[in-house]
PDB file of C-alpha atoms and ligand atoms in Angstrom:
ATOM      1  CA  UNK A  24      86.406 110.203  94.335  1.00 73.00           C
ATOM      2  CA  UNK A  25      88.505 109.521  97.410  1.00 73.00           C
ATOM      3  CA  UNK A  26      88.239 112.289 100.001  1.00 71.00           C
ATOM      4  CA  UNK A  27      90.955 112.822 102.642  1.00 66.00           C
ATOM      5  CA  UNK A  28      90.197 112.788 106.346  1.00 64.00           C
ATOM      6  CA  UNK A  29      92.691 114.903 108.262  1.00 64.00           C
ATOM      7  CA  UNK A  30      93.103 112.208 111.017  1.00 66.00           C
ATOM      8  CA  UNK A  31      94.588 109.529 108.803  1.00 80.00           C
ATOM      9  CA  UNK A  32      97.697 109.492 106.619  1.00 92.00           C
ATOM     10  CA  UNK A  33      97.036 110.946 103.118  1.00 97.00           C
ATOM     11  CA  UNK A  34      99.390 108.494 101.443  1.00 98.00           C
ATOM     12  CA  UNK A  35     100.400 105.166 102.985  1.00 98.00           C
ATOM     13  CA  UNK A  36     102.834 102.658 101.486  1.00 98.00           C
ATOM     14  CA  UNK A  37     102.688  99.247 103.230  1.00 98.00           C
ATOM     15  CA  UNK A  38     105.315  96.556 102.853  1.00 98.00           C
ATOM     16  CA  UNK A  39     105.869  97.281  99.167  1.00 98.00           C
ATOM     17  CA  UNK A  40     108.249  95.114  97.190  1.00 98.00           C
ATOM     18  CA  UNK A  41     109.025  95.473  93.516  1.00 98.00           C
ATOM     19  CA  UNK A  42     111.080  92.869  91.669  1.00 98.00           C
ATOM     20  CA  UNK A  43     112.651  92.833  88.271  1.00 97.00           C
ATOM     21  CA  UNK A  44     113.569  89.177  87.824  1.00 95.00           C
ATOM     22  CA  UNK A  45     116.117  88.421  90.530  1.00 95.00           C
ATOM     23  CA  UNK A  46     116.667  92.140  91.309  1.00 97.00           C
ATOM     24  CA  UNK A  47     114.745  93.497  94.293  1.00 98.00           C
ATOM     25  CA  UNK A  48     114.429  97.229  93.446  1.00 98.00           C
ATOM     26  CA  UNK A  49     112.151  97.889  96.470  1.00 98.00           C
ATOM     27  CA  UNK A  50     112.382  95.665  99.473  1.00 98.00           C
ATOM     28  CA  UNK A  51     109.434  95.704 101.925  1.00 98.00           C
ATOM     29  CA  UNK A  52     109.122  99.528 102.056  1.00 98.00           C
ATOM     30  CA  UNK A  53     106.656 101.089 104.453  1.00 98.00           C
ATOM     31  CA  UNK A  54     105.992 104.756 105.331  1.00 98.00           C
ATOM     32  CA  UNK A  55     103.121 107.191 105.579  1.00 97.00           C
ATOM     33  CA  UNK A  56     102.716 110.845 104.596  1.00 97.00           C
ATOM     34  CA  UNK A  57     100.497 113.382 106.377  1.00 96.00           C
ATOM     35  CA  UNK A  58      98.224 115.744 104.510  1.00 95.00           C
ATOM     36  CA  UNK A  59     100.029 118.984 103.796  1.00 94.00           C
ATOM     37  CA  UNK A  60     103.510 117.580 104.479  1.00 96.00           C
ATOM     38  CA  UNK A  61     106.590 118.068 102.345  1.00 97.00           C
ATOM     39  CA  UNK A  62     108.176 114.637 102.488  1.00 98.00           C
ATOM     40  CA  UNK A  63     111.758 114.303 101.173  1.00 98.00           C
ATOM     41  CA  UNK A  64     113.398 111.119  99.763  1.00 97.00           C
ATOM     42  CA  UNK A  65     117.092 110.642  99.029  1.00 95.00           C
ATOM     43  CA  UNK A  66     119.438 107.731  98.427  1.00 93.00           C
ATOM     44  CA  UNK A  67     122.260 106.640  96.149  1.00 92.00           C
ATOM     45  CA  UNK A  68     121.701 106.107  92.443  1.00 92.00           C
ATOM     46  CA  UNK A  69     119.860 102.879  91.832  1.00 95.00           C
ATOM     47  CA  UNK A  70     118.424 102.720  95.402  1.00 95.00           C
ATOM     48  CA  UNK A  71     114.806 102.451  94.155  1.00 97.00           C
ATOM     49  CA  UNK A  72     113.634 106.114  94.453  1.00 97.00           C
ATOM     50  CA  UNK A  73     112.069 106.409  90.980  1.00 96.00           C
ATOM     51  CA  UNK A  74     110.777 102.831  91.176  1.00 97.00           C
ATOM     52  CA  UNK A  75     108.855 103.918  94.278  1.00 98.00           C
ATOM     53  CA  UNK A  76     107.146 106.718  92.305  1.00 97.00           C
ATOM     54  CA  UNK A  77     106.519 104.224  89.496  1.00 96.00           C
ATOM     55  CA  UNK A  78     104.654 101.820  91.720  1.00 97.00           C
ATOM     56  CA  UNK A  79     102.678 104.549  93.605  1.00 98.00           C
ATOM     57  CA  UNK A  80     101.393 106.004  90.357  1.00 95.00           C
ATOM     58  CA  UNK A  81     101.209 102.727  88.379  1.00 94.00           C
ATOM     59  CA  UNK A  82     103.275 104.446  85.687  1.00 89.00           C
ATOM     60  CA  UNK A  83     104.449 102.229  84.221  1.00 87.00           C
ATOM     61  CA  UNK A  84     103.951  99.305  86.700  1.00 91.00           C
ATOM     62  CA  UNK A  85     102.354  98.421  90.018  1.00 93.00           C
ATOM     63  CA  UNK A  86     104.149  96.864  93.040  1.00 97.00           C
ATOM     64  CA  UNK A  87     104.996  93.177  93.006  1.00 97.00           C
ATOM     65  CA  UNK A  88     103.722  92.951  96.639  1.00 97.00           C
ATOM     66  CA  UNK A  89     102.261  95.224  99.262  1.00 98.00           C
ATOM     67  CA  UNK A  90      99.590  97.888  99.388  1.00 98.00           C
ATOM     68  CA  UNK A  91      99.361 101.632  98.614  1.00 98.00           C
ATOM     69  CA  UNK A  92      96.534 103.588 100.217  1.00 98.00           C
ATOM     70  CA  UNK A  93      95.310 107.111  99.455  1.00 97.00           C
ATOM     71  CA  UNK A  94      93.247 108.524 102.308  1.00 96.00           C
ATOM     72  CA  UNK A  95      92.747 104.893 103.567  1.00 95.00           C
ATOM     73  CA  UNK A  96      91.547 103.565 100.199  1.00 96.00           C
ATOM     74  CA  UNK A  97      93.638 101.089  98.228  1.00 97.00           C
ATOM     75  CA  UNK A  98      94.945 102.499  94.919  1.00 97.00           C
ATOM     76  CA  UNK A  99      97.568  99.902  93.992  1.00 96.00           C
ATOM     77  CA  UNK A 100      95.185  97.852  91.821  1.00 94.00           C
ATOM     78  CA  UNK A 101      93.869 100.911  89.973  1.00 96.00           C
ATOM     79  CA  UNK A 102      94.842 101.792  86.390  1.00 94.00           C
ATOM     80  CA  UNK A 103      97.362 104.643  86.103  1.00 92.00           C
ATOM     81  CA  UNK A 104      94.750 107.153  84.755  1.00 90.00           C
ATOM     82  CA  UNK A 105      92.410 106.397  87.721  1.00 93.00           C
ATOM     83  CA  UNK A 106      95.312 106.969  90.163  1.00 95.00           C
ATOM     84  CA  UNK A 107      96.090 110.340  88.596  1.00 91.00           C
ATOM     85  CA  UNK A 108      92.401 111.305  88.617  1.00 90.00           C
ATOM     86  CA  UNK A 109      92.211 110.399  92.344  1.00 94.00           C
ATOM     87  CA  UNK A 110      94.817 113.107  92.785  1.00 94.00           C
ATOM     88  CA  UNK A 111      98.276 111.376  92.801  1.00 96.00           C
ATOM     89  CA  UNK A 112     100.359 113.076  90.118  1.00 93.00           C
ATOM     90  CA  UNK A 113     104.086 112.782  89.338  1.00 91.00           C
ATOM     91  CA  UNK A 114     106.747 114.490  87.388  1.00 86.00           C
ATOM     92  CA  UNK A 115     109.588 112.612  85.639  1.00 78.00           C
ATOM     93  CA  UNK A 116     113.396 112.907  85.862  1.00 69.00           C
ATOM     94  CA  UNK A 117     113.518 113.606  82.139  1.00 70.00           C
ATOM     95  CA  UNK A 118     111.465 116.296  80.447  1.00 70.00           C
ATOM     96  CA  UNK A 119     108.002 114.874  79.863  1.00 74.00           C
ATOM     97  CA  UNK A 120     106.139 117.829  78.365  1.00 76.00           C
ATOM     98  CA  UNK A 121     104.603 117.758  74.843  1.00 83.00           C
ATOM     99  CA  UNK A 122     107.522 119.432  73.037  1.00 82.00           C
ATOM    100  CA  UNK A 123     105.597 120.808  70.090  1.00 86.00           C
ATOM    101  CA  UNK A 124     102.632 122.131  72.053  1.00 89.00           C
ATOM    102  CA  UNK A 125     102.847 125.564  73.621  1.00 92.00           C
ATOM    103  CA  UNK A 126     103.326 126.055  77.282  1.00 93.00           C
ATOM    104  CA  UNK A 127      99.687 127.115  77.613  1.00 93.00           C
ATOM    105  CA  UNK A 128      98.496 123.974  75.682  1.00 93.00           C
ATOM    106  CA  UNK A 129     100.561 121.708  77.883  1.00 92.00           C
ATOM    107  CA  UNK A 130      99.047 123.113  81.064  1.00 93.00           C
ATOM    108  CA  UNK A 131      95.580 123.035  79.474  1.00 94.00           C
ATOM    109  CA  UNK A 132      96.017 119.318  78.625  1.00 91.00           C
ATOM    110  CA  UNK A 133      96.901 118.512  82.181  1.00 88.00           C
ATOM    111  CA  UNK A 134      93.903 120.439  83.529  1.00 90.00           C
ATOM    112  CA  UNK A 135      91.563 118.508  81.094  1.00 86.00           C
ATOM    113  CA  UNK A 136      93.148 115.087  81.546  1.00 81.00           C
ATOM    114  CA  UNK A 137      94.149 114.959  85.179  1.00 77.00           C
ATOM    115  CA  UNK A 138      91.878 117.649  86.611  1.00 75.00           C
ATOM    116  CA  UNK A 139      88.979 116.423  84.513  1.00 80.00           C
ATOM    117  CA  UNK A 140      87.880 119.963  83.663  1.00 84.00           C
ATOM    118  CA  UNK A 141      85.711 121.336  80.857  1.00 88.00           C
ATOM    119  CA  UNK A 142      87.460 123.349  78.190  1.00 89.00           C
ATOM    120  CA  UNK A 143      86.413 126.718  79.694  1.00 92.00           C
ATOM    121  CA  UNK A 144      87.487 125.639  83.269  1.00 91.00           C
ATOM    122  CA  UNK A 145      90.814 124.316  81.855  1.00 90.00           C
ATOM    123  CA  UNK A 146      91.519 127.536  80.105  1.00 90.00           C
ATOM    124  CA  UNK A 147      91.075 129.493  83.285  1.00 93.00           C
ATOM    125  CA  UNK A 148      93.016 126.901  85.376  1.00 93.00           C
ATOM    126  CA  UNK A 149      95.871 126.967  82.869  1.00 94.00           C
ATOM    127  CA  UNK A 150      96.184 130.776  82.888  1.00 94.00           C
ATOM    128  CA  UNK A 151      96.019 130.837  86.702  1.00 94.00           C
ATOM    129  CA  UNK A 152      98.658 128.097  87.044  1.00 94.00           C
ATOM    130  CA  UNK A 153     101.033 129.902  84.609  1.00 96.00           C
ATOM    131  CA  UNK A 154     100.516 133.049  86.597  1.00 95.00           C
ATOM    132  CA  UNK A 155     101.177 131.194  89.867  1.00 94.00           C
ATOM    133  CA  UNK A 156     104.621 129.958  88.600  1.00 94.00           C
ATOM    134  CA  UNK A 157     105.372 133.402  87.091  1.00 95.00           C
ATOM    135  CA  UNK A 158     106.021 132.139  83.575  1.00 95.00           C
ATOM    136  CA  UNK A 159     106.386 135.353  81.622  1.00 93.00           C
ATOM    137  CA  UNK A 160     103.174 136.123  79.636  1.00 94.00           C
ATOM    138  CA  UNK A 161     105.001 136.450  76.329  1.00 95.00           C
ATOM    139  CA  UNK A 162     106.545 132.924  76.753  1.00 95.00           C
ATOM    140  CA  UNK A 163     103.220 131.098  77.260  1.00 95.00           C
ATOM    141  CA  UNK A 164     102.496 130.727  73.544  1.00 93.00           C
ATOM    142  CA  UNK A 165     106.008 129.364  72.826  1.00 93.00           C
ATOM    143  CA  UNK A 166     106.512 125.659  72.115  1.00 91.00           C
ATOM    144  CA  UNK A 167     107.661 123.846  75.230  1.00 91.00           C
ATOM    145  CA  UNK A 168     110.870 122.778  73.340  1.00 92.00           C
ATOM    146  CA  UNK A 169     111.753 126.533  72.902  1.00 93.00           C
ATOM    147  CA  UNK A 170     111.642 127.228  76.647  1.00 94.00           C
ATOM    148  CA  UNK A 171     114.804 127.464  78.750  1.00 95.00           C
ATOM    149  CA  UNK A 172     115.611 124.751  81.365  1.00 94.00           C
ATOM    150  CA  UNK A 173     114.114 126.788  84.223  1.00 95.00           C
ATOM    151  CA  UNK A 174     111.065 127.796  82.200  1.00 95.00           C
ATOM    152  CA  UNK A 175     110.452 124.042  81.557  1.00 94.00           C
ATOM    153  CA  UNK A 176     110.482 123.570  85.367  1.00 94.00           C
ATOM    154  CA  UNK A 177     107.937 126.420  85.667  1.00 95.00           C
ATOM    155  CA  UNK A 178     105.887 124.649  83.077  1.00 94.00           C
ATOM    156  CA  UNK A 179     106.226 121.280  84.822  1.00 93.00           C
ATOM    157  CA  UNK A 180     104.968 122.779  88.116  1.00 93.00           C
ATOM    158  CA  UNK A 181     102.134 124.752  86.367  1.00 94.00           C
ATOM    159  CA  UNK A 182     100.971 121.552  84.693  1.00 92.00           C
ATOM    160  CA  UNK A 183     101.029 119.751  88.004  1.00 91.00           C
ATOM    161  CA  UNK A 184      98.974 122.469  89.783  1.00 91.00           C
ATOM    162  CA  UNK A 185      96.423 122.630  86.962  1.00 91.00           C
ATOM    163  CA  UNK A 186      95.915 118.874  87.311  1.00 90.00           C
ATOM    164  CA  UNK A 187      94.548 119.532  90.813  1.00 90.00           C
ATOM    165  CA  UNK A 188      96.582 116.891  92.656  1.00 93.00           C
ATOM    166  CA  UNK A 189      96.189 115.993  96.310  1.00 96.00           C
ATOM    167  CA  UNK A 190      99.747 114.606  96.285  1.00 97.00           C
ATOM    168  CA  UNK A 191     102.452 115.640  93.913  1.00 96.00           C
ATOM    169  CA  UNK A 192     105.542 113.409  93.458  1.00 96.00           C
ATOM    170  CA  UNK A 193     108.564 115.380  92.181  1.00 96.00           C
ATOM    171  CA  UNK A 194     111.407 113.216  90.832  1.00 95.00           C
ATOM    172  CA  UNK A 195     114.731 115.134  91.044  1.00 95.00           C
ATOM    173  CA  UNK A 196     113.222 118.465  89.866  1.00 94.00           C
ATOM    174  CA  UNK A 197     116.471 120.384  90.471  1.00 94.00           C
ATOM    175  CA  UNK A 198     118.397 118.325  87.853  1.00 92.00           C
ATOM    176  CA  UNK A 199     120.052 120.645  85.308  1.00 92.00           C
ATOM    177  CA  UNK A 200     119.545 123.903  87.303  1.00 94.00           C
ATOM    178  CA  UNK A 201     122.130 126.425  88.349  1.00 95.00           C
ATOM    179  CA  UNK A 202     122.376 127.410  92.032  1.00 93.00           C
ATOM    180  CA  UNK A 203     120.245 130.562  91.681  1.00 94.00           C
ATOM    181  CA  UNK A 204     117.669 128.561  89.732  1.00 96.00           C
ATOM    182  CA  UNK A 205     117.532 125.990  92.546  1.00 95.00           C
ATOM    183  CA  UNK A 206     116.400 128.792  94.850  1.00 95.00           C
ATOM    184  CA  UNK A 207     113.760 129.719  92.299  1.00 95.00           C
ATOM    185  CA  UNK A 208     112.617 126.052  92.290  1.00 96.00           C
ATOM    186  CA  UNK A 209     112.282 126.052  96.057  1.00 95.00           C
ATOM    187  CA  UNK A 210     109.932 129.029  95.672  1.00 94.00           C
ATOM    188  CA  UNK A 211     107.965 127.081  93.114  1.00 94.00           C
ATOM    189  CA  UNK A 212     107.673 124.087  95.516  1.00 96.00           C
ATOM    190  CA  UNK A 213     106.463 126.552  98.174  1.00 94.00           C
ATOM    191  CA  UNK A 214     103.788 127.769  95.742  1.00 91.00           C
ATOM    192  CA  UNK A 215     102.580 124.148  95.275  1.00 92.00           C
ATOM    193  CA  UNK A 216     102.518 123.613  98.999  1.00 94.00           C
ATOM    194  CA  UNK A 217     100.562 126.852  99.571  1.00 92.00           C
ATOM    195  CA  UNK A 218      97.860 125.471  97.221  1.00 90.00           C
ATOM    196  CA  UNK A 219      97.271 122.734  99.883  1.00 93.00           C
ATOM    197  CA  UNK A 220      99.082 120.082  97.870  1.00 95.00           C
ATOM    198  CA  UNK A 221     101.104 117.468  99.710  1.00 97.00           C
ATOM    199  CA  UNK A 222     104.544 117.127  98.209  1.00 97.00           C
ATOM    200  CA  UNK A 223     106.844 114.144  97.927  1.00 98.00           C
ATOM    201  CA  UNK A 224     110.292 115.231  96.738  1.00 97.00           C
ATOM    202  CA  UNK A 225     113.085 112.995  95.494  1.00 97.00           C
ATOM    203  CA  UNK A 226     116.236 115.134  95.282  1.00 95.00           C
ATOM    204  CA  UNK A 227     119.991 114.812  94.924  1.00 89.00           C
ATOM    205  CA  UNK A 228     120.568 118.464  95.699  1.00 88.00           C
ATOM    206  CA  UNK A 229     120.668 118.117  99.437  1.00 88.00           C
ATOM    207  CA  UNK A 230     120.572 121.783 100.456  1.00 89.00           C
ATOM    208  CA  UNK A 231     117.202 122.038  98.626  1.00 92.00           C
ATOM    209  CA  UNK A 232     115.918 118.858 100.178  1.00 94.00           C
ATOM    210  CA  UNK A 233     116.924 119.959 103.651  1.00 93.00           C
ATOM    211  CA  UNK A 234     115.491 123.422 103.192  1.00 92.00           C
ATOM    212  CA  UNK A 235     112.012 122.361 102.097  1.00 95.00           C
ATOM    213  CA  UNK A 236     111.395 118.895 103.709  1.00 96.00           C
ATOM    214  CA  UNK A 237     109.607 118.424 107.003  1.00 96.00           C
ATOM    215  CA  UNK A 238     110.407 114.719 106.946  1.00 97.00           C
ATOM    216  CA  UNK A 239     113.275 112.857 105.257  1.00 97.00           C
ATOM    217  CA  UNK A 240     113.491 109.198 104.317  1.00 97.00           C
ATOM    218  CA  UNK A 241     116.646 107.495 102.969  1.00 96.00           C
ATOM    219  CA  UNK A 242     116.601 104.487 100.668  1.00 96.00           C
ATOM    220  CA  UNK A 243     119.563 102.181 100.136  1.00 95.00           C
ATOM    221  CA  UNK A 244     119.454  99.067  97.937  1.00 95.00           C
ATOM    222  CA  UNK A 245     115.619  99.354  97.831  1.00 97.00           C
ATOM    223  CA  UNK A 246     115.152  99.410 101.653  1.00 97.00           C
ATOM    224  CA  UNK A 247     114.440 102.292 104.067  1.00 97.00           C
ATOM    225  CA  UNK A 248     117.553 102.839 106.172  1.00 95.00           C
ATOM    226  CA  UNK A 249     116.397 106.015 107.974  1.00 96.00           C
ATOM    227  CA  UNK A 250     113.277 108.125 108.279  1.00 97.00           C
ATOM    228  CA  UNK A 251     112.573 111.111 110.495  1.00 97.00           C
ATOM    229  CA  UNK A 252     113.497 114.748 111.078  1.00 96.00           C
ATOM    230  CA  UNK A 253     115.915 115.850 108.259  1.00 95.00           C
ATOM    231  CA  UNK A 254     118.551 117.259 110.563  1.00 93.00           C
ATOM    232  CA  UNK A 255     118.618 113.998 112.536  1.00 94.00           C
ATOM    233  CA  UNK A 256     118.536 111.694 109.528  1.00 94.00           C
ATOM    234  CA  UNK A 257     121.601 113.317 107.863  1.00 91.00           C
ATOM    235  CA  UNK A 258     123.586 112.627 111.046  1.00 90.00           C
ATOM    236  CA  UNK A 259     122.606 108.982 111.190  1.00 91.00           C
ATOM    237  CA  UNK A 260     125.884 106.984 110.822  1.00 91.00           C
ATOM    238  CA  UNK A 261     124.313 104.456 108.446  1.00 88.00           C
ATOM    239  CA  UNK A 262     123.121 107.273 106.168  1.00 89.00           C
ATOM    240  CA  UNK A 263     126.497 109.026 106.231  1.00 88.00           C
ATOM    241  CA  UNK A 264     128.143 105.682 105.342  1.00 86.00           C
ATOM    242  CA  UNK A 265     125.685 104.711 102.605  1.00 82.00           C
ATOM    243  CA  UNK A 266     124.993 107.954 100.944  1.00 77.00           C
ATOM    244  CA  UNK A 267     126.382 111.211 102.185  1.00 69.00           C
ATOM    245  CA  UNK A 268     130.050 110.350 102.551  1.00 66.00           C
ATOM    246  CA  UNK A 269     132.117 113.350 101.480  1.00 51.00           C
ATOM    247  CA  UNK A 270     129.020 115.290 100.507  1.00 52.00           C
ATOM    248  CA  UNK A 271     128.191 115.785 104.174  1.00 48.00           C
ATOM    249  CA  UNK A 272     130.883 118.419 104.345  1.00 40.00           C
ATOM    250  CA  UNK A 273     128.942 120.524 101.778  1.00 45.00           C
ATOM    251  CA  UNK A 274     125.656 120.652 103.762  1.00 45.00           C
TER     252      UNK A 274
HETATM  253  P1  ADP B 303     116.961 105.575  91.557  1.00 52.48           P
HETATM  254  O1  ADP B 303     115.833 106.388  91.094  1.00 52.48           O
HETATM  255  O2  ADP B 303     117.050 105.536  93.105  1.00 52.48           O
HETATM  256  O3  ADP B 303     118.287 105.978  91.020  1.00 52.48           O
HETATM  257  P2  ADP B 303     115.664 103.403  90.271  1.00 52.48           P
HETATM  258  O4  ADP B 303     114.416 103.233  91.009  1.00 52.48           O
HETATM  259  O5  ADP B 303     115.617 104.008  88.914  1.00 52.48           O
HETATM  260  O6  ADP B 303     116.779 104.038  91.204  1.00 52.48           O
HETATM  261  O7  ADP B 303     116.257 101.888  90.043  1.00 52.48           O
HETATM  262  C1  ADP B 303     116.391 100.972  91.147  1.00 52.48           C
HETATM  263  C2  ADP B 303     116.969  99.605  90.608  1.00 52.48           C
HETATM  264  O8  ADP B 303     115.981  99.022  89.782  1.00 52.48           O
HETATM  265  C3  ADP B 303     118.165  99.828  89.679  1.00 52.48           C
HETATM  266  O9  ADP B 303     119.026  98.745  89.872  1.00 52.48           O
HETATM  267  C4  ADP B 303     117.571  99.801  88.286  1.00 52.48           C
HETATM  268  O10 ADP B 303     118.485  99.311  87.340  1.00 52.48           O
HETATM  269  C5  ADP B 303     116.436  98.799  88.472  1.00 52.48           C
HETATM  270  N1  ADP B 303     115.284  99.024  87.562  1.00 52.48           N
HETATM  271  C6  ADP B 303     114.470 100.138  87.555  1.00 52.48           C
HETATM  272  N2  ADP B 303     113.546 100.021  86.591  1.00 52.48           N
HETATM  273  C7  ADP B 303     113.718  98.797  86.029  1.00 52.48           C
HETATM  274  C8  ADP B 303     113.041  98.131  85.010  1.00 52.48           C
HETATM  275  N3  ADP B 303     111.986  98.629  84.409  1.00 52.48           N
HETATM  276  N4  ADP B 303     113.553  96.900  84.686  1.00 52.48           N
HETATM  277  C9  ADP B 303     114.590  96.349  85.244  1.00 52.48           C
HETATM  278  N5  ADP B 303     115.278  96.973  86.264  1.00 52.48           N
HETATM  279  C10 ADP B 303     114.839  98.201  86.658  1.00 52.48           C
HETATM  280 MG1   MG B 304     115.683 107.975  89.782  1.00 52.48          MG
END
């Protein structure tokens, strides 16, 4: 098991490229994330954000070139299940829960599979995680498909916590939420962070991204065009030109 050392980056992406035939979806991307950080990522549609999560987790494919290190150890040649057991977990843009299993069973499965717990430990971890995200007790036995959009986000975060990640990669978690629900989501992200989990957040909802991120990186056409303090990055002329445009007025 890879154990983090507080002096080195927890997750490091070095010169990563991902090609699909002639298309370069990620073009020589490098960055590093400190332990305990909330690291935000934004960029136009098709700029390579989800592909970055794909190559970090190996789900469903590794990088074409480059290296990915967790606490200094290479993970880019590991199988996806090994990467998740080393503590790099992701969520997906589309719902990815087991629709016919109950909320409780979904979180339990994550604790067993990703957190590698015994059944008794997983039962406890599942109940605790559902408590942490405040999913109402009477909803926990409902099939995941019967939950509301926000309850499915609570379930997604509970499943992630129960899997005991070191790093959690969230791919546009605010999709489909109303404004008040986005505030609720930011509290859920804070809950994850308080558990000592490092968070990487891809998000289109900029107020959320700016509220929670300590560092912001912008991708455009698969390349990093800016990376730094969020309030500085959103004022970068290249970022405004490539991505923010009229949206900047809404910040
Ligand atoms: P984002 O998440 O930033 O919207 P993606 O990472 O999903 O962007 O996609 C980046 C680019 O890579 C897009 O042009 C997309 O069509 C392409 N792409 C992503 N996955 C595949 C794939 N499996 N096969 C071919 N092209 C892909
Ligand atoms: Mg995407």
